[in-house]
């Protein structure tokens, strides 16, 4: 029995897609996406003078299938005694496990061990120090994005860092707002997830950016396979269950 599930079943466990990441479903082979690395230049000229030629330059981003999955089993007795909800519970658990693995890789993937490249491993990203958490430090962090012509659409942070942001005032004046208040930091929607690992020895991380620039490629549907004939399981009447999901970013 092969049961194909909609991508939404995995995505509902993720935060990155809700940040605006774009999805390319139904891919077949490797996919190459064009990426502009430099723009053409404009010049002011005198009457009758010739323009200097310039051209935009382009690179590429290659998406290649990367597989993530989980393997489990249901005992014969559990199948006999449980109502049909146990199957749904198993599916939901698998969807959560795989969805969280994808989400974590989109933040922390290192391109080794068959992982995609995550945000924190992407070359050329801007970094800022928030060891002393102040409104000025937050503004300085966002300034770095502005200098790179990036308009952020959200902020993502760890639960411990969110607590610190929610208890730190912008200034000491009476009635001052907190750095994170009403779900927003610097007027940007703030998302909290433990998928974003805390840095060792400090409270956490804060990522600000235009998350709509993330492109997630999908190959096929998420598949769940139930195998009652697997060696070591068939003899006991147990059923082995496997989920596989194929993506890259």
mmCIF file of N, CA and C in Angstrom, residues 122-227:
data_model
loop_
_atom_site.group_PDB
_atom_site.id
_atom_site.type_symbol
_atom_site.label_atom_id
_atom_site.label_comp_id
_atom_site.label_asym_id
_atom_site.label_seq_id
_atom_site.Cartn_x
_atom_site.Cartn_y
_atom_site.Cartn_z
ATOM 1 N N UNK A 122 24.505 29.962 4.211
ATOM 2 C CA UNK A 122 24.572 30.634 2.915
ATOM 3 C C UNK A 122 25.688 31.667 2.922
ATOM 4 N N UNK A 123 26.531 31.633 1.909
ATOM 5 C CA UNK A 123 27.648 32.572 1.854
ATOM 6 C C UNK A 123 27.152 33.985 1.592
ATOM 7 N N UNK A 124 27.815 34.952 2.212
ATOM 8 C CA UNK A 124 27.495 36.354 1.965
ATOM 9 C C UNK A 124 26.399 36.948 2.829
ATOM 10 N N UNK A 125 25.854 36.179 3.767
ATOM 11 C CA UNK A 125 24.806 36.759 4.619
ATOM 12 C C UNK A 125 25.422 37.765 5.596
ATOM 13 N N UNK A 126 24.624 38.738 5.987
ATOM 14 C CA UNK A 126 25.076 39.744 6.938
ATOM 15 C C UNK A 126 24.930 39.225 8.370
ATOM 16 N N UNK A 127 25.814 39.655 9.247
ATOM 17 C CA UNK A 127 25.726 39.269 10.655
ATOM 18 C C UNK A 127 25.791 40.521 11.527
ATOM 19 N N UNK A 128 25.229 40.435 12.710
ATOM 20 C CA UNK A 128 25.241 41.542 13.659
ATOM 21 C C UNK A 128 25.324 40.969 15.066
ATOM 22 N N UNK A 129 25.846 41.767 15.985
ATOM 23 C CA UNK A 129 25.995 41.344 17.371
ATOM 24 C C UNK A 129 24.873 41.946 18.205
ATOM 25 N N UNK A 130 24.148 41.085 18.912
ATOM 26 C CA UNK A 130 23.078 41.539 19.800
ATOM 27 C C UNK A 130 23.353 41.102 21.231
ATOM 28 N N UNK A 131 24.651 40.957 21.558
ATOM 29 C CA UNK A 131 25.008 40.562 22.915
ATOM 30 C C UNK A 131 24.484 41.544 23.941
ATOM 31 N N UNK A 132 24.601 42.836 23.625
ATOM 32 C CA UNK A 132 23.963 43.883 24.426
ATOM 33 C C UNK A 132 22.698 44.278 23.688
ATOM 34 N N UNK A 133 21.574 43.803 24.188
ATOM 35 C CA UNK A 133 20.313 43.935 23.458
ATOM 36 C C UNK A 133 19.700 45.310 23.724
ATOM 37 N N UNK A 134 19.727 46.149 22.698
ATOM 38 C CA UNK A 134 19.143 47.483 22.786
ATOM 39 C C UNK A 134 18.398 47.787 21.493
ATOM 40 N N UNK A 135 17.570 48.832 21.550
ATOM 41 C CA UNK A 135 16.875 49.271 20.350
ATOM 42 C C UNK A 135 17.884 49.700 19.285
ATOM 43 N N UNK A 136 18.948 50.365 19.699
ATOM 44 C CA UNK A 136 19.976 50.797 18.742
ATOM 45 C C UNK A 136 20.621 49.597 18.056
ATOM 46 N N UNK A 137 20.815 48.482 18.782
ATOM 47 C CA UNK A 137 21.417 47.289 18.181
ATOM 48 C C UNK A 137 20.477 46.666 17.158
ATOM 49 N N UNK A 138 19.171 46.670 17.449
ATOM 50 C CA UNK A 138 18.190 46.147 16.495
ATOM 51 C C UNK A 138 18.198 46.994 15.224
ATOM 52 N N UNK A 139 18.200 48.323 15.386
ATOM 53 C CA UNK A 139 18.205 49.220 14.229
ATOM 54 C C UNK A 139 19.484 49.036 13.420
ATOM 55 N N UNK A 140 20.607 48.855 14.102
ATOM 56 C CA UNK A 140 21.876 48.651 13.399
ATOM 57 C C UNK A 140 21.847 47.348 12.601
ATOM 58 N N UNK A 141 21.210 46.315 13.143
ATOM 59 C CA UNK A 141 21.084 45.053 12.420
ATOM 60 C C UNK A 141 20.267 45.246 11.141
ATOM 61 N N UNK A 142 19.166 45.956 11.245
ATOM 62 C CA UNK A 142 18.330 46.186 10.071
ATOM 63 C C UNK A 142 19.001 47.116 9.071
ATOM 64 N N UNK A 143 19.851 48.001 9.563
ATOM 65 C CA UNK A 143 20.599 48.882 8.664
ATOM 66 C C UNK A 143 21.481 48.077 7.717
ATOM 67 N N UNK A 144 22.067 47.012 8.221
ATOM 68 C CA UNK A 144 22.913 46.174 7.369
ATOM 69 C C UNK A 144 22.132 45.604 6.189
ATOM 70 N N UNK A 145 20.869 45.252 6.422
ATOM 71 C CA UNK A 145 20.035 44.781 5.325
ATOM 72 C C UNK A 145 19.767 45.910 4.338
ATOM 73 N N UNK A 146 19.478 47.087 4.871
ATOM 74 C CA UNK A 146 19.212 48.221 4.008
ATOM 75 C C UNK A 146 20.387 48.565 3.122
ATOM 76 N N UNK A 147 21.592 48.457 3.646
ATOM 77 C CA UNK A 147 22.788 48.749 2.853
ATOM 78 C C UNK A 147 22.994 47.741 1.726
ATOM 79 N N UNK A 148 22.368 46.565 1.869
ATOM 80 C CA UNK A 148 22.420 45.539 0.822
ATOM 81 C C UNK A 148 21.168 45.562 -0.049
ATOM 82 N N UNK A 149 20.375 46.621 0.095
ATOM 83 C CA UNK A 149 19.132 46.771 -0.677
ATOM 84 C C UNK A 149 18.139 45.642 -0.423
ATOM 85 N N UNK A 150 18.124 45.138 0.790
ATOM 86 C CA UNK A 150 17.188 44.089 1.177
ATOM 87 C C UNK A 150 16.093 44.694 2.049
ATOM 88 N N UNK A 151 14.859 44.466 1.677
ATOM 89 C CA UNK A 151 13.718 44.912 2.480
ATOM 90 C C UNK A 151 13.175 43.712 3.239
ATOM 91 N N UNK A 152 13.412 43.630 4.537
ATOM 92 C CA UNK A 152 12.966 42.444 5.287
ATOM 93 C C UNK A 152 11.451 42.365 5.371
ATOM 94 N N UNK A 153 10.942 41.138 5.372
ATOM 95 C CA UNK A 153 9.496 40.951 5.522
ATOM 96 C C UNK A 153 9.123 40.275 6.834
ATOM 97 N N UNK A 154 10.141 39.849 7.627
ATOM 98 C CA UNK A 154 9.839 39.182 8.900
ATOM 99 C C UNK A 154 11.118 39.032 9.708
ATOM 100 N N UNK A 155 10.916 38.705 10.962
ATOM 101 C CA UNK A 155 12.008 38.366 11.878
ATOM 102 C C UNK A 155 11.682 37.017 12.498
ATOM 103 N N UNK A 156 12.687 36.161 12.594
ATOM 104 C CA UNK A 156 12.530 34.847 13.220
ATOM 105 C C UNK A 156 13.502 34.750 14.383
ATOM 106 N N UNK A 157 13.057 34.208 15.494
ATOM 107 C CA UNK A 157 13.933 34.105 16.644
ATOM 108 C C UNK A 157 13.625 32.853 17.457
ATOM 109 N N UNK A 158 14.517 32.540 18.372
ATOM 110 C CA UNK A 158 14.387 31.403 19.278
ATOM 111 C C UNK A 158 13.528 31.808 20.471
ATOM 112 N N UNK A 159 12.926 30.829 21.130
ATOM 113 C CA UNK A 159 12.014 31.119 22.241
ATOM 114 C C UNK A 159 12.707 31.883 23.365
ATOM 115 N N UNK A 160 13.937 31.525 23.687
ATOM 116 C CA UNK A 160 14.644 32.221 24.767
ATOM 117 C C UNK A 160 14.954 33.662 24.373
ATOM 118 N N UNK A 161 15.347 33.858 23.114
ATOM 119 C CA UNK A 161 15.612 35.218 22.648
ATOM 120 C C UNK A 161 14.323 36.030 22.631
ATOM 121 N N UNK A 162 13.199 35.384 22.286
ATOM 122 C CA UNK A 162 11.913 36.085 22.275
ATOM 123 C C UNK A 162 11.564 36.583 23.670
ATOM 124 N N UNK A 163 11.842 35.773 24.686
ATOM 125 C CA UNK A 163 11.582 36.194 26.062
ATOM 126 C C UNK A 163 12.385 37.433 26.417
ATOM 127 N N UNK A 164 13.641 37.444 26.009
ATOM 128 C CA UNK A 164 14.499 38.606 26.277
ATOM 129 C C UNK A 164 13.985 39.834 25.531
ATOM 130 N N UNK A 165 13.577 39.661 24.291
ATOM 131 C CA UNK A 165 13.065 40.778 23.499
ATOM 132 C C UNK A 165 11.773 41.337 24.102
ATOM 133 N N UNK A 166 10.961 40.442 24.649
ATOM 134 C CA UNK A 166 9.683 40.868 25.215
ATOM 135 C C UNK A 166 9.814 41.512 26.588
ATOM 136 N N UNK A 167 10.980 41.440 27.183
ATOM 137 C CA UNK A 167 11.188 42.028 28.510
ATOM 138 C C UNK A 167 12.235 43.137 28.492
ATOM 139 N N UNK A 168 12.655 43.551 27.295
ATOM 140 C CA UNK A 168 13.625 44.645 27.162
ATOM 141 C C UNK A 168 12.935 45.855 26.542
ATOM 142 N N UNK A 169 12.964 46.974 27.262
ATOM 143 C CA UNK A 169 12.323 48.190 26.781
ATOM 144 C C UNK A 169 13.172 48.883 25.711
ATOM 145 N N UNK A 170 12.495 49.585 24.798
ATOM 146 C CA UNK A 170 13.221 50.376 23.796
ATOM 147 C C UNK A 170 14.039 51.476 24.468
ATOM 148 N N UNK A 171 13.484 52.056 25.504
ATOM 149 C CA UNK A 171 14.208 53.066 26.281
ATOM 150 C C UNK A 171 13.626 53.088 27.687
ATOM 151 N N UNK A 172 14.236 53.879 28.549
ATOM 152 C CA UNK A 172 13.858 53.868 29.964
ATOM 153 C C UNK A 172 12.671 54.772 30.273
ATOM 154 N N UNK A 173 12.146 55.459 29.280
ATOM 155 C CA UNK A 173 11.046 56.391 29.523
ATOM 156 C C UNK A 173 9.781 55.642 29.920
ATOM 157 N N UNK A 174 8.981 56.272 30.750
ATOM 158 C CA UNK A 174 7.703 55.673 31.144
ATOM 159 C C UNK A 174 6.819 55.449 29.918
ATOM 160 N N UNK A 175 6.210 54.287 29.848
ATOM 161 C CA UNK A 175 5.326 53.990 28.734
ATOM 162 C C UNK A 175 6.029 53.510 27.488
ATOM 163 N N UNK A 176 7.352 53.302 27.561
ATOM 164 C CA UNK A 176 8.097 52.836 26.385
ATOM 165 C C UNK A 176 7.668 51.420 26.015
ATOM 166 N N UNK A 177 7.730 51.107 24.728
ATOM 167 C CA UNK A 177 7.385 49.773 24.254
ATOM 168 C C UNK A 177 8.560 48.817 24.461
ATOM 169 N N UNK A 178 8.227 47.525 24.426
ATOM 170 C CA UNK A 178 9.268 46.505 24.465
ATOM 171 C C UNK A 178 9.765 46.234 23.046
ATOM 172 N N UNK A 179 10.964 45.662 22.932
ATOM 173 C CA UNK A 179 11.542 45.396 21.617
ATOM 174 C C UNK A 179 10.654 44.456 20.802
ATOM 175 N N UNK A 180 10.078 43.475 21.478
ATOM 176 C CA UNK A 180 9.092 42.588 20.845
ATOM 177 C C UNK A 180 7.764 42.805 21.550
ATOM 178 N N UNK A 181 6.826 43.390 20.836
ATOM 179 C CA UNK A 181 5.526 43.690 21.424
ATOM 180 C C UNK A 181 4.441 43.495 20.378
ATOM 181 N N UNK A 182 3.359 42.857 20.804
ATOM 182 C CA UNK A 182 2.238 42.566 19.902
ATOM 183 C C UNK A 182 2.681 41.780 18.672
ATOM 184 N N UNK A 183 3.648 40.885 18.893
ATOM 185 C CA UNK A 183 4.090 40.013 17.802
ATOM 186 C C UNK A 183 4.935 40.695 16.744
ATOM 187 N N UNK A 184 5.510 41.867 17.060
ATOM 188 C CA UNK A 184 6.281 42.604 16.061
ATOM 189 C C UNK A 184 7.570 43.147 16.675
ATOM 190 N N UNK A 185 8.609 43.186 15.850
ATOM 191 C CA UNK A 185 9.879 43.818 16.201
ATOM 192 C C UNK A 185 10.175 44.840 15.111
ATOM 193 N N UNK A 186 10.342 46.107 15.489
ATOM 194 C CA UNK A 186 10.617 47.167 14.518
ATOM 195 C C UNK A 186 9.565 47.160 13.398
ATOM 196 N N UNK A 187 8.323 46.962 13.783
ATOM 197 C CA UNK A 187 7.183 46.933 12.855
ATOM 198 C C UNK A 187 7.194 45.726 11.910
ATOM 199 N N UNK A 188 8.083 44.780 12.124
ATOM 200 C CA UNK A 188 8.119 43.559 11.327
ATOM 201 C C UNK A 188 7.464 42.423 12.102
ATOM 202 N N UNK A 189 6.672 41.569 11.447
ATOM 203 C CA UNK A 189 6.106 40.418 12.149
ATOM 204 C C UNK A 189 7.214 39.500 12.661
ATOM 205 N N UNK A 190 7.084 39.076 13.894
ATOM 206 C CA UNK A 190 8.104 38.232 14.521
ATOM 207 C C UNK A 190 7.559 36.824 14.722
ATOM 208 N N UNK A 191 8.352 35.832 14.340
ATOM 209 C CA UNK A 191 7.980 34.427 14.481
ATOM 210 C C UNK A 191 8.960 33.758 15.443
ATOM 211 N N UNK A 192 8.425 32.921 16.312
ATOM 212 C CA UNK A 192 9.237 32.246 17.327
ATOM 213 C C UNK A 192 9.222 30.753 17.055
ATOM 214 N N UNK A 193 10.408 30.148 16.981
ATOM 215 C CA UNK A 193 10.492 28.715 16.733
ATOM 216 C C UNK A 193 11.753 28.142 17.366
ATOM 217 N N UNK A 194 11.624 26.970 17.958
ATOM 218 C CA UNK A 194 12.796 26.281 18.487
ATOM 219 C C UNK A 194 13.554 25.531 17.397
ATOM 220 N N UNK A 195 13.039 25.581 16.164
ATOM 221 C CA UNK A 195 13.790 25.043 15.037
ATOM 222 C C UNK A 195 15.056 25.853 14.789
ATOM 223 N N UNK A 196 15.039 27.098 15.207
ATOM 224 C CA UNK A 196 16.219 27.949 15.114
ATOM 225 C C UNK A 196 17.020 27.754 16.389
ATOM 226 N N UNK A 197 18.102 27.000 16.299
ATOM 227 C CA UNK A 197 18.876 26.649 17.487
ATOM 228 C C UNK A 197 19.443 27.883 18.170
ATOM 229 N N UNK A 198 19.480 27.840 19.492
ATOM 230 C CA UNK A 198 20.162 28.881 20.250
ATOM 231 C C UNK A 198 21.665 28.714 20.081
ATOM 232 N N UNK A 199 22.391 29.823 20.064
ATOM 233 C CA UNK A 199 23.848 29.773 19.997
ATOM 234 C C UNK A 199 24.369 29.319 21.351
ATOM 235 N N UNK A 200 25.371 28.447 21.341
ATOM 236 C CA UNK A 200 25.914 27.927 22.587
ATOM 237 C C UNK A 200 26.406 29.062 23.482
ATOM 238 N N UNK A 201 25.924 29.077 24.720
ATOM 239 C CA UNK A 201 26.374 30.064 25.691
ATOM 240 C C UNK A 201 25.582 31.356 25.688
ATOM 241 N N UNK A 202 24.668 31.543 24.739
ATOM 242 C CA UNK A 202 23.855 32.763 24.711
ATOM 243 C C UNK A 202 22.384 32.371 24.585
ATOM 244 N N UNK A 203 21.510 33.367 24.588
ATOM 245 C CA UNK A 203 20.086 33.081 24.647
ATOM 246 C C UNK A 203 19.508 32.543 23.351
ATOM 247 N N UNK A 204 19.991 33.005 22.219
ATOM 248 C CA UNK A 204 19.381 32.535 20.984
ATOM 249 C C UNK A 204 19.849 33.324 19.784
ATOM 250 N N UNK A 205 19.096 33.191 18.698
ATOM 251 C CA UNK A 205 19.412 33.890 17.466
ATOM 252 C C UNK A 205 18.223 34.750 17.043
ATOM 253 N N UNK A 206 18.534 35.766 16.251
ATOM 254 C CA UNK A 206 17.511 36.572 15.604
ATOM 255 C C UNK A 206 17.882 36.668 14.132
ATOM 256 N N UNK A 207 16.972 36.269 13.256
ATOM 257 C CA UNK A 207 17.208 36.371 11.818
ATOM 258 C C UNK A 207 16.184 37.328 11.234
ATOM 259 N N UNK A 208 16.662 38.335 10.540
ATOM 260 C CA UNK A 208 15.793 39.257 9.811
ATOM 261 C C UNK A 208 16.148 39.142 8.334
ATOM 262 N N UNK A 209 15.145 39.146 7.480
ATOM 263 C CA UNK A 209 15.440 39.037 6.057
ATOM 264 C C UNK A 209 14.188 39.030 5.211
ATOM 265 N N UNK A 210 14.410 38.961 3.911
ATOM 266 C CA UNK A 210 13.309 38.813 2.955
ATOM 267 C C UNK A 210 13.189 37.328 2.640
ATOM 268 N N UNK A 211 12.330 36.651 3.375
ATOM 269 C CA UNK A 211 12.220 35.202 3.268
ATOM 270 C C UNK A 211 11.517 34.763 1.989
ATOM 271 N N UNK A 212 10.953 35.730 1.242
ATOM 272 C CA UNK A 212 10.353 35.375 -0.042
ATOM 273 C C UNK A 212 11.411 35.024 -1.080
ATOM 274 N N UNK A 213 12.683 35.293 -0.768
ATOM 275 C CA UNK A 213 13.765 34.939 -1.680
ATOM 276 C C UNK A 213 14.161 33.465 -1.569
ATOM 277 N N UNK A 214 13.615 32.774 -0.580
ATOM 278 C CA UNK A 214 13.884 31.337 -0.444
ATOM 279 C C UNK A 214 13.036 30.582 -1.462
ATOM 280 N N UNK A 215 13.661 29.709 -2.220
ATOM 281 C CA UNK A 215 12.959 28.878 -3.194
ATOM 282 C C UNK A 215 13.101 27.417 -2.770
ATOM 283 N N UNK A 216 11.980 26.754 -2.580
ATOM 284 C CA UNK A 216 11.964 25.345 -2.173
ATOM 285 C C UNK A 216 11.490 24.516 -3.360
ATOM 286 N N UNK A 217 12.321 23.589 -3.792
ATOM 287 C CA UNK A 217 11.939 22.682 -4.863
ATOM 288 C C UNK A 217 11.409 21.379 -4.298
ATOM 289 N N UNK A 218 10.345 20.858 -4.905
ATOM 290 C CA UNK A 218 9.727 19.609 -4.454
ATOM 291 C C UNK A 218 9.678 18.618 -5.611
ATOM 292 N N UNK A 219 10.025 17.388 -5.347
ATOM 293 C CA UNK A 219 9.936 16.310 -6.344
ATOM 294 C C UNK A 219 8.874 15.311 -5.881
ATOM 295 N N UNK A 220 7.786 15.213 -6.646
ATOM 296 C CA UNK A 220 6.744 14.248 -6.313
ATOM 297 C C UNK A 220 5.994 14.624 -5.049
ATOM 298 N N UNK A 221 5.181 13.691 -4.589
ATOM 299 C CA UNK A 221 4.407 13.885 -3.367
ATOM 300 C C UNK A 221 5.105 13.200 -2.209
ATOM 301 N N UNK A 222 4.800 13.644 -1.014
ATOM 302 C CA UNK A 222 5.264 12.934 0.170
ATOM 303 C C UNK A 222 4.604 11.559 0.197
ATOM 304 N N UNK A 223 5.388 10.522 0.396
ATOM 305 C CA UNK A 223 4.879 9.152 0.292
ATOM 306 C C UNK A 223 4.951 8.435 1.631
ATOM 307 N N UNK A 224 3.882 7.743 1.960
ATOM 308 C CA UNK A 224 3.873 6.847 3.112
ATOM 309 C C UNK A 224 3.636 5.431 2.612
ATOM 310 N N UNK A 225 4.531 4.537 2.980
ATOM 311 C CA UNK A 225 4.438 3.140 2.557
ATOM 312 C C UNK A 225 4.275 2.261 3.785
ATOM 313 N N UNK A 226 3.230 1.464 3.792
ATOM 314 C CA UNK A 226 3.018 0.472 4.841
ATOM 315 C C UNK A 226 3.389 -0.898 4.282
ATOM 316 N N UNK A 227 4.295 -1.589 4.968
ATOM 317 C CA UNK A 227 4.805 -2.874 4.482
ATOM 318 C C UNK A 227 4.596 -3.956 5.545
#
